[in-house]
C-alpha cells in the first residue's frame, strides 16, 4: 500500500554542498542541525526521547496529558492544524483526541519516512480526519498546498522545544513567519524548554548509553554518504555542554587529531581539538520567551508547566 501522498517541497532533501562548505569554511566550523535528521538520525532522535536523562519529552507529554482538553478548548472547533516538525506525532494524538471537528491536519517534516508513517497512522486512527503531509524543510519559506480546507481558524502546533534550536533572531523570524501563515485569529501551541540546573541539562545531552553521541556523529556519516566526504568518524568526539552566558546547550564534534577531510572535492583542515558546532539548544525563562513571542507578533495567552517546572507548553495568539 502506498499510503497518503506527500506534498513534496523537499528537493530530494540531500545535504547541500554549498551550505556544508560554507559552514566548514567558517572560522568556527559549523553544520546546520537539520542535517541530523536522515533516516538513521531520526530513529536515534526517537531513542533520545525515551532516555532517562532526556527529560523534555516526558515533561511535555505529562503537560499535554494534563492540559490537552484545556488547550483544545482554547483552540476551539473546526480549526485547521498545521504541525511544524511533526516527527512521530505522539503529542499530536493527545491534541487530536480532544479537538472538536478539526477540518484538517497538515504535518510538515524534513524526515520523509517518519512523515509518511505518521500521516498514514493518524489517518487510520482518526477516521474522517483529512491529512495533508508536506515533506519540506520548514525552516525555509514554504508555500503550502493550495487545496487545504478552510477552517474557522488556522492553528499551528510546534512541540518539542525545537524553537530552541534557532538562534533567537532566527526564532523571531520563524515565529513571525508562522504568524503570517496562520493569519488573523491564528493560534500557536508551542513547547518551550525552560532554564534549569545546568547539571540536569548536561546529563540530558550526555546520556550514559551514548545515543546522543551517536546522533551527533551520524551527521558525519551522512556527509560521507551524500557528499562523498571522507570523515573518519572515530577521529571526532561528541562534546556537549550548557553555556549559561547564552542560556544554550551547545553540541560540537571535536577533532581528535590534526587532519584533512575532503568534502565534495574540497579539502578542509582540522587542528587537533578544533570543533564543528552542530547544534544550539536555547533555554528560556517564561518572561524571555514572552518577549521573543511578542517581538514576532504573538501574545502568550496561557502557560502550562509540569510539577517540576522543567518544561512549558504555551498557547499564543496572533496580535491583532
Ligand atoms: C529537537 N531538539 C529540540 C532537540 C534538543 O533538545 O535540542 C534535539 C536534540 N539534540 C540533542 N538531543 C536532542
mmCIF file of C-alpha atoms and ligand atoms in Angstrom:
data_model
loop_
_atom_site.group_PDB
_atom_site.id
_atom_site.type_symbol
_atom_site.label_atom_id
_atom_site.label_comp_id
_atom_site.label_asym_id
_atom_site.label_seq_id
_atom_site.Cartn_x
_atom_site.Cartn_y
_atom_site.Cartn_z
ATOM 1 C CA UNK A 1 0.000 0.000 0.000
ATOM 2 C CA UNK A 2 1.372 3.442 -0.936
ATOM 3 C CA UNK A 3 -0.375 5.437 1.800
ATOM 4 C CA UNK A 4 -1.323 9.101 1.711
ATOM 5 C CA UNK A 5 0.581 11.017 -0.941
ATOM 6 C CA UNK A 6 3.096 13.538 0.317
ATOM 7 C CA UNK A 7 3.221 17.102 -0.896
ATOM 8 C CA UNK A 8 6.919 17.234 -1.808
ATOM 9 C CA UNK A 9 8.695 20.554 -1.260
ATOM 10 C CA UNK A 10 11.928 18.828 -0.270
ATOM 11 C CA UNK A 11 14.036 18.970 -3.465
ATOM 12 C CA UNK A 12 15.162 15.442 -2.525
ATOM 13 C CA UNK A 13 16.457 16.776 0.802
ATOM 14 C CA UNK A 14 20.106 15.811 0.309
ATOM 15 C CA UNK A 15 22.682 17.770 2.286
ATOM 16 C CA UNK A 16 23.545 20.876 0.292
ATOM 17 C CA UNK A 17 27.233 21.150 -0.576
ATOM 18 C CA UNK A 18 27.009 24.944 -0.674
ATOM 19 C CA UNK A 19 25.603 25.078 2.857
ATOM 20 C CA UNK A 20 28.054 22.482 4.198
ATOM 21 C CA UNK A 21 31.140 24.027 2.621
ATOM 22 C CA UNK A 22 30.127 27.466 3.876
ATOM 23 C CA UNK A 23 29.809 26.034 7.394
ATOM 24 C CA UNK A 24 33.074 24.092 7.319
ATOM 25 C CA UNK A 25 34.861 27.085 5.801
ATOM 26 C CA UNK A 26 33.923 29.426 8.686
ATOM 27 C CA UNK A 27 36.432 30.273 11.427
ATOM 28 C CA UNK A 28 34.158 28.423 13.881
ATOM 29 C CA UNK A 29 33.264 25.419 11.755
ATOM 30 C CA UNK A 30 29.564 24.608 11.877
ATOM 31 C CA UNK A 31 26.922 22.374 10.331
ATOM 32 C CA UNK A 32 23.154 23.003 10.357
ATOM 33 C CA UNK A 33 21.384 20.812 12.905
ATOM 34 C CA UNK A 34 18.665 19.913 10.394
ATOM 35 C CA UNK A 35 21.295 17.546 8.898
ATOM 36 C CA UNK A 36 20.832 15.280 11.930
ATOM 37 C CA UNK A 37 17.513 14.054 10.633
ATOM 38 C CA UNK A 38 18.229 11.498 7.940
ATOM 39 C CA UNK A 39 16.585 8.102 8.447
ATOM 40 C CA UNK A 40 19.145 6.864 10.988
ATOM 41 C CA UNK A 41 19.298 10.232 12.755
ATOM 42 C CA UNK A 42 15.521 10.413 13.066
ATOM 43 C CA UNK A 43 15.497 6.950 14.630
ATOM 44 C CA UNK A 44 18.287 7.930 17.024
ATOM 45 C CA UNK A 45 16.321 11.032 17.975
ATOM 46 C CA UNK A 46 13.286 8.862 18.745
ATOM 47 C CA UNK A 47 15.556 6.827 21.061
ATOM 48 C CA UNK A 48 16.809 10.029 22.716
ATOM 49 C CA UNK A 49 13.242 10.999 23.580
ATOM 50 C CA UNK A 50 12.929 7.806 25.628
ATOM 51 C CA UNK A 51 16.216 8.172 27.546
ATOM 52 C CA UNK A 52 16.157 8.539 31.337
ATOM 53 C CA UNK A 53 18.318 11.661 31.126
ATOM 54 C CA UNK A 54 16.321 13.380 28.368
ATOM 55 C CA UNK A 55 13.536 14.937 30.473
ATOM 56 C CA UNK A 56 11.888 17.269 27.844
ATOM 57 C CA UNK A 57 9.758 14.710 26.018
ATOM 58 C CA UNK A 58 8.375 13.127 29.178
ATOM 59 C CA UNK A 59 7.703 16.504 30.784
ATOM 60 C CA UNK A 60 5.936 17.791 27.681
ATOM 61 C CA UNK A 61 3.844 14.639 27.386
ATOM 62 C CA UNK A 62 2.813 14.987 31.014
ATOM 63 C CA UNK A 63 1.749 18.578 30.409
ATOM 64 C CA UNK A 64 -0.152 17.635 27.259
ATOM 65 C CA UNK A 65 -1.979 14.828 29.070
ATOM 66 C CA UNK A 66 -2.964 17.120 31.912
ATOM 67 C CA UNK A 67 -3.850 20.164 29.796
ATOM 68 C CA UNK A 68 -4.934 18.601 26.470
ATOM 69 C CA UNK A 69 -8.638 19.291 26.983
ATOM 70 C CA UNK A 70 -7.984 22.859 28.119
ATOM 71 C CA UNK A 71 -5.694 23.503 25.124
ATOM 72 C CA UNK A 72 -8.204 22.065 22.647
ATOM 73 C CA UNK A 73 -10.962 24.149 24.240
ATOM 74 C CA UNK A 74 -8.922 27.305 23.664
ATOM 75 C CA UNK A 75 -8.265 26.384 20.032
ATOM 76 C CA UNK A 76 -11.976 25.813 19.510
ATOM 77 C CA UNK A 77 -13.859 23.687 16.967
ATOM 78 C CA UNK A 78 -13.289 23.448 13.195
ATOM 79 C CA UNK A 79 -9.680 24.565 13.058
ATOM 80 C CA UNK A 80 -7.041 23.592 10.556
ATOM 81 C CA UNK A 81 -3.999 22.267 12.413
ATOM 82 C CA UNK A 82 -0.509 22.751 10.972
ATOM 83 C CA UNK A 83 2.281 20.896 12.723
ATOM 84 C CA UNK A 84 5.865 22.003 12.159
ATOM 85 C CA UNK A 85 8.386 19.169 12.539
ATOM 86 C CA UNK A 86 5.729 16.579 13.207
ATOM 87 C CA UNK A 87 8.125 13.628 13.644
ATOM 88 C CA UNK A 88 6.303 10.668 15.103
ATOM 89 C CA UNK A 89 3.274 12.823 16.092
ATOM 90 C CA UNK A 90 2.884 11.243 19.543
ATOM 91 C CA UNK A 91 1.920 14.513 21.223
ATOM 92 C CA UNK A 92 -0.322 15.396 18.321
ATOM 93 C CA UNK A 93 -2.543 12.468 19.164
ATOM 94 C CA UNK A 94 -3.236 13.955 22.556
ATOM 95 C CA UNK A 95 -4.281 17.194 20.888
ATOM 96 C CA UNK A 96 -6.374 15.436 18.242
ATOM 97 C CA UNK A 97 -8.068 13.304 20.904
ATOM 98 C CA UNK A 98 -9.502 16.488 22.390
ATOM 99 C CA UNK A 99 -10.042 18.739 19.365
ATOM 100 C CA UNK A 100 -13.574 19.219 18.072
ATOM 101 C CA UNK A 101 -14.012 18.570 14.338
ATOM 102 C CA UNK A 102 -10.588 19.691 13.067
ATOM 103 C CA UNK A 103 -11.030 20.463 9.353
ATOM 104 C CA UNK A 104 -7.628 19.057 8.515
ATOM 105 C CA UNK A 105 -4.196 18.194 9.804
ATOM 106 C CA UNK A 106 -1.065 19.334 7.949
ATOM 107 C CA UNK A 107 2.115 17.690 9.288
ATOM 108 C CA UNK A 108 5.295 19.270 7.886
ATOM 109 C CA UNK A 109 8.561 17.398 8.324
ATOM 110 C CA UNK A 110 12.016 17.005 6.818
ATOM 111 C CA UNK A 111 12.144 13.254 7.506
ATOM 112 C CA UNK A 112 10.255 11.530 4.688
ATOM 113 C CA UNK A 113 9.944 8.093 6.301
ATOM 114 C CA UNK A 114 8.677 9.390 9.626
ATOM 115 C CA UNK A 115 6.260 11.790 7.932
ATOM 116 C CA UNK A 116 4.779 9.114 5.683
ATOM 117 C CA UNK A 117 4.414 6.647 8.516
ATOM 118 C CA UNK A 118 2.834 9.040 10.980
ATOM 119 C CA UNK A 119 0.491 10.521 8.331
ATOM 120 C CA UNK A 120 -0.727 7.019 7.450
ATOM 121 C CA UNK A 121 -1.071 6.013 11.109
ATOM 122 C CA UNK A 122 -3.011 9.152 12.013
ATOM 123 C CA UNK A 123 -5.369 8.865 9.054
ATOM 124 C CA UNK A 124 -6.036 5.247 10.088
ATOM 125 C CA UNK A 125 -6.675 6.140 13.743
ATOM 126 C CA UNK A 126 -8.711 9.307 13.189
ATOM 127 C CA UNK A 127 -11.226 8.215 10.575
ATOM 128 C CA UNK A 128 -12.579 11.197 8.720
ATOM 129 C CA UNK A 129 -9.598 13.408 9.560
ATOM 130 C CA UNK A 130 -8.157 14.874 6.365
ATOM 131 C CA UNK A 131 -4.357 14.629 6.497
ATOM 132 C CA UNK A 132 -2.137 16.671 4.139
ATOM 133 C CA UNK A 133 1.502 15.724 4.806
ATOM 134 C CA UNK A 134 4.103 18.173 3.492
ATOM 135 C CA UNK A 135 7.671 16.932 3.073
ATOM 136 C CA UNK A 136 9.746 20.064 3.484
ATOM 137 C CA UNK A 137 12.449 21.940 5.309
ATOM 138 C CA UNK A 138 10.105 24.185 7.244
ATOM 139 C CA UNK A 139 12.967 26.451 8.331
ATOM 140 C CA UNK A 140 12.789 27.878 4.806
ATOM 141 C CA UNK A 141 9.851 29.883 3.472
ATOM 142 C CA UNK A 142 7.320 27.409 2.092
ATOM 143 C CA UNK A 143 4.160 27.588 0.061
ATOM 144 C CA UNK A 144 1.544 25.274 1.476
ATOM 145 C CA UNK A 145 -0.743 23.215 -0.789
ATOM 146 C CA UNK A 146 -3.460 25.444 -2.246
ATOM 147 C CA UNK A 147 -6.251 22.930 -1.653
ATOM 148 C CA UNK A 148 -6.151 22.953 2.162
ATOM 149 C CA UNK A 149 -9.592 23.089 3.757
ATOM 150 C CA UNK A 150 -10.612 26.418 5.224
ATOM 151 C CA UNK A 151 -11.379 26.102 8.893
ATOM 152 C CA UNK A 152 -12.662 28.666 11.346
ATOM 153 C CA UNK A 153 -9.041 29.446 12.087
ATOM 154 C CA UNK A 154 -5.547 28.162 11.421
ATOM 155 C CA UNK A 155 -3.587 26.962 14.401
ATOM 156 C CA UNK A 156 0.000 25.781 14.436
ATOM 157 C CA UNK A 157 1.464 23.169 16.722
ATOM 158 C CA UNK A 158 5.207 23.265 17.362
ATOM 159 C CA UNK A 159 6.087 20.879 20.189
ATOM 160 C CA UNK A 160 9.423 19.515 21.379
ATOM 161 C CA UNK A 161 11.097 22.863 22.079
ATOM 162 C CA UNK A 162 12.550 22.746 18.592
ATOM 163 C CA UNK A 163 12.217 26.540 18.713
ATOM 164 C CA UNK A 164 15.290 26.323 20.982
ATOM 165 C CA UNK A 165 17.355 25.075 18.042
ATOM 166 C CA UNK A 166 17.155 28.511 16.386
ATOM 167 C CA UNK A 167 19.346 31.382 17.495
ATOM 168 C CA UNK A 168 16.930 33.952 18.976
ATOM 169 C CA UNK A 169 16.910 36.234 15.922
ATOM 170 C CA UNK A 170 16.079 33.276 13.625
ATOM 171 C CA UNK A 171 13.489 32.094 16.160
ATOM 172 C CA UNK A 172 11.843 35.510 15.956
ATOM 173 C CA UNK A 173 11.816 35.385 12.150
ATOM 174 C CA UNK A 174 10.430 31.839 12.170
ATOM 175 C CA UNK A 175 7.662 32.677 14.657
ATOM 176 C CA UNK A 176 6.759 35.762 12.621
ATOM 177 C CA UNK A 177 6.536 33.506 9.534
ATOM 178 C CA UNK A 178 4.089 31.191 11.329
ATOM 179 C CA UNK A 179 2.014 34.225 12.316
ATOM 180 C CA UNK A 180 1.854 35.108 8.604
ATOM 181 C CA UNK A 181 0.796 31.556 7.658
ATOM 182 C CA UNK A 182 -1.890 31.399 10.371
ATOM 183 C CA UNK A 183 -3.163 34.891 9.658
ATOM 184 C CA UNK A 184 -5.779 36.844 11.602
ATOM 185 C CA UNK A 185 -7.130 34.990 14.602
ATOM 186 C CA UNK A 186 -4.317 32.439 14.234
ATOM 187 C CA UNK A 187 -3.118 30.408 17.199
ATOM 188 C CA UNK A 188 0.069 28.590 18.145
ATOM 189 C CA UNK A 189 0.628 25.851 20.711
ATOM 190 C CA UNK A 190 4.340 25.596 21.334
ATOM 191 C CA UNK A 191 6.616 23.553 23.591
ATOM 192 C CA UNK A 192 9.402 25.601 25.161
ATOM 193 C CA UNK A 193 12.163 24.183 27.337
ATOM 194 C CA UNK A 194 12.935 26.246 30.429
ATOM 195 C CA UNK A 195 16.127 27.348 32.154
ATOM 196 C CA UNK A 196 17.158 24.979 34.926
ATOM 197 C CA UNK A 197 20.007 23.297 36.816
ATOM 198 C CA UNK A 198 22.892 23.124 34.315
ATOM 199 C CA UNK A 199 23.859 19.663 35.543
ATOM 200 C CA UNK A 200 20.463 18.335 34.549
ATOM 201 C CA UNK A 201 20.948 19.899 31.123
ATOM 202 C CA UNK A 202 24.429 18.451 30.896
ATOM 203 C CA UNK A 203 23.154 14.951 31.579
ATOM 204 C CA UNK A 204 20.316 15.322 29.065
ATOM 205 C CA UNK A 205 22.810 15.897 26.235
ATOM 206 C CA UNK A 206 25.468 13.461 27.508
ATOM 207 C CA UNK A 207 23.485 10.292 28.146
ATOM 208 C CA UNK A 208 25.189 7.230 29.583
ATOM 209 C CA UNK A 209 24.243 4.986 26.648
ATOM 210 C CA UNK A 210 25.881 7.312 24.136
ATOM 211 C CA UNK A 211 22.772 7.697 21.972
ATOM 212 C CA UNK A 212 23.177 11.496 21.777
ATOM 213 C CA UNK A 213 26.812 10.998 20.798
ATOM 214 C CA UNK A 214 25.749 8.611 18.014
ATOM 215 C CA UNK A 215 23.089 11.126 16.911
ATOM 216 C CA UNK A 216 25.682 13.900 16.717
ATOM 217 C CA UNK A 217 28.326 11.769 14.956
ATOM 218 C CA UNK A 218 25.797 10.437 12.448
ATOM 219 C CA UNK A 219 25.937 13.809 10.704
ATOM 220 C CA UNK A 220 29.463 12.894 9.518
ATOM 221 C CA UNK A 221 28.326 9.515 8.193
ATOM 222 C CA UNK A 222 25.579 11.342 6.334
ATOM 223 C CA UNK A 223 28.072 13.713 4.703
ATOM 224 C CA UNK A 224 30.254 10.740 3.716
ATOM 225 C CA UNK A 225 27.261 9.136 2.023
ATOM 226 C CA UNK A 226 25.595 12.152 0.459
ATOM 227 C CA UNK A 227 28.515 14.409 -0.394
ATOM 228 C CA UNK A 228 31.275 11.834 -0.887
ATOM 229 C CA UNK A 229 33.124 13.146 2.174
ATOM 230 C CA UNK A 230 35.816 11.062 3.889
ATOM 231 C CA UNK A 231 35.299 11.832 7.584
ATOM 232 C CA UNK A 232 36.790 9.137 9.831
ATOM 233 C CA UNK A 233 34.046 9.176 12.449
ATOM 234 C CA UNK A 234 36.316 7.723 15.162
ATOM 235 C CA UNK A 235 38.530 10.800 14.787
ATOM 236 C CA UNK A 236 35.780 13.035 16.229
ATOM 237 C CA UNK A 237 34.342 13.268 19.755
ATOM 238 C CA UNK A 238 30.804 14.264 20.704
ATOM 239 C CA UNK A 239 31.069 17.197 23.099
ATOM 240 C CA UNK A 240 28.034 18.918 24.608
ATOM 241 C CA UNK A 241 27.812 21.467 27.420
ATOM 242 C CA UNK A 242 25.497 24.123 28.796
ATOM 243 C CA UNK A 243 26.700 27.670 28.226
ATOM 244 C CA UNK A 244 24.949 29.816 30.865
ATOM 245 C CA UNK A 245 26.113 33.074 29.274
ATOM 246 C CA UNK A 246 23.950 32.384 26.239
ATOM 247 C CA UNK A 247 21.489 30.033 28.010
ATOM 248 C CA UNK A 248 22.046 27.294 25.465
ATOM 249 C CA UNK A 249 23.332 23.754 25.257
ATOM 250 C CA UNK A 250 25.982 23.601 22.560
ATOM 251 C CA UNK A 251 26.771 20.363 20.760
ATOM 252 C CA UNK A 252 30.086 20.057 18.986
ATOM 253 C CA UNK A 253 32.139 17.418 17.201
ATOM 254 C CA UNK A 254 35.746 17.857 18.231
ATOM 255 C CA UNK A 255 38.596 16.661 16.031
ATOM 256 C CA UNK A 256 40.860 14.269 17.963
ATOM 257 C CA UNK A 257 43.820 14.871 15.657
ATOM 258 C CA UNK A 258 45.213 17.248 13.091
ATOM 259 C CA UNK A 259 43.625 16.052 9.881
ATOM 260 C CA UNK A 260 42.380 16.998 6.437
ATOM 261 C CA UNK A 261 38.871 15.973 5.391
ATOM 262 C CA UNK A 262 37.703 16.060 1.797
ATOM 263 C CA UNK A 263 34.050 17.036 1.210
ATOM 264 C CA UNK A 264 32.705 17.212 -2.342
ATOM 265 C CA UNK A 265 36.232 17.501 -3.701
ATOM 266 C CA UNK A 266 37.268 20.332 -1.345
ATOM 267 C CA UNK A 267 39.808 19.910 1.487
ATOM 268 C CA UNK A 268 39.068 21.157 4.992
ATOM 269 C CA UNK A 269 41.891 21.336 7.539
ATOM 270 C CA UNK A 270 41.219 20.449 11.188
ATOM 271 C CA UNK A 271 43.525 21.219 14.078
ATOM 272 C CA UNK A 272 43.617 18.807 16.988
ATOM 273 C CA UNK A 273 40.875 19.982 19.377
ATOM 274 C CA UNK A 274 39.091 22.105 16.777
ATOM 275 C CA UNK A 275 35.326 21.727 16.753
ATOM 276 C CA UNK A 276 32.414 21.686 14.366
ATOM 277 C CA UNK A 277 29.437 23.304 16.099
ATOM 278 C CA UNK A 278 26.430 21.189 15.190
ATOM 279 C CA UNK A 279 23.582 22.407 17.422
ATOM 280 C CA UNK A 280 22.461 25.081 19.848
ATOM 281 C CA UNK A 281 19.536 24.353 22.129
ATOM 282 C CA UNK A 282 18.378 27.565 23.813
ATOM 283 C CA UNK A 283 16.542 27.519 27.130
ATOM 284 C CA UNK A 284 14.191 30.335 28.090
ATOM 285 C CA UNK A 285 12.624 31.833 31.171
ATOM 286 C CA UNK A 286 8.854 32.385 30.762
ATOM 287 C CA UNK A 287 9.459 36.154 30.564
ATOM 288 C CA UNK A 288 12.189 35.848 27.942
ATOM 289 C CA UNK A 289 10.024 33.669 25.743
ATOM 290 C CA UNK A 290 7.035 36.022 26.084
ATOM 291 C CA UNK A 291 9.279 38.902 24.949
ATOM 292 C CA UNK A 292 10.541 36.883 21.970
ATOM 293 C CA UNK A 293 6.991 35.904 21.000
ATOM 294 C CA UNK A 294 5.784 39.464 21.288
ATOM 295 C CA UNK A 295 8.593 40.701 19.009
ATOM 296 C CA UNK A 296 7.330 38.170 16.438
ATOM 297 C CA UNK A 297 3.677 39.259 16.576
ATOM 298 C CA UNK A 298 2.325 36.797 19.146
ATOM 299 C CA UNK A 299 0.719 37.194 22.569
ATOM 300 C CA UNK A 300 1.133 34.476 25.166
ATOM 301 C CA UNK A 301 -2.414 33.671 26.354
ATOM 302 C CA UNK A 302 -1.728 30.665 28.543
ATOM 303 C CA UNK A 303 1.269 28.896 30.010
ATOM 304 C CA UNK A 304 1.312 25.337 31.377
ATOM 305 C CA UNK A 305 4.227 23.644 33.086
ATOM 306 C CA UNK A 306 4.990 20.299 34.755
ATOM 307 C CA UNK A 307 5.183 19.914 38.522
ATOM 308 C CA UNK A 308 8.977 20.391 38.493
ATOM 309 C CA UNK A 309 8.855 23.473 36.256
ATOM 310 C CA UNK A 310 11.180 21.882 33.711
ATOM 311 C CA UNK A 311 9.243 22.491 30.526
ATOM 312 C CA UNK A 312 6.372 24.611 29.280
ATOM 313 C CA UNK A 313 3.580 24.392 26.757
ATOM 314 C CA UNK A 314 2.289 27.803 25.756
ATOM 315 C CA UNK A 315 -0.744 28.995 23.844
ATOM 316 C CA UNK A 316 -0.158 32.091 21.736
ATOM 317 C CA UNK A 317 -2.456 34.146 19.536
ATOM 318 C CA UNK A 318 -1.598 36.457 16.674
ATOM 319 C CA UNK A 319 -1.534 40.092 17.767
ATOM 320 C CA UNK A 320 -4.390 41.967 16.072
HETATM 321 C C1 LIG B 1 14.869 18.621 18.521
HETATM 322 N N1 LIG B 1 15.536 19.349 19.610
HETATM 323 C C2 LIG B 1 14.585 20.151 20.357
HETATM 324 C C3 LIG B 1 16.395 18.533 20.443
HETATM 325 C C4 LIG B 1 17.034 19.409 21.552
HETATM 326 O O1 LIG B 1 16.950 19.010 22.709
HETATM 327 O O2 LIG B 1 17.569 20.481 21.247
HETATM 328 C C5 LIG B 1 17.481 17.864 19.633
HETATM 329 C C6 LIG B 1 18.483 17.139 20.482
HETATM 330 N N2 LIG B 1 19.769 17.310 20.436
HETATM 331 C C7 LIG B 1 20.350 16.524 21.306
HETATM 332 N N3 LIG B 1 19.435 15.836 21.948
HETATM 333 C C8 LIG B 1 18.247 16.206 21.444
#
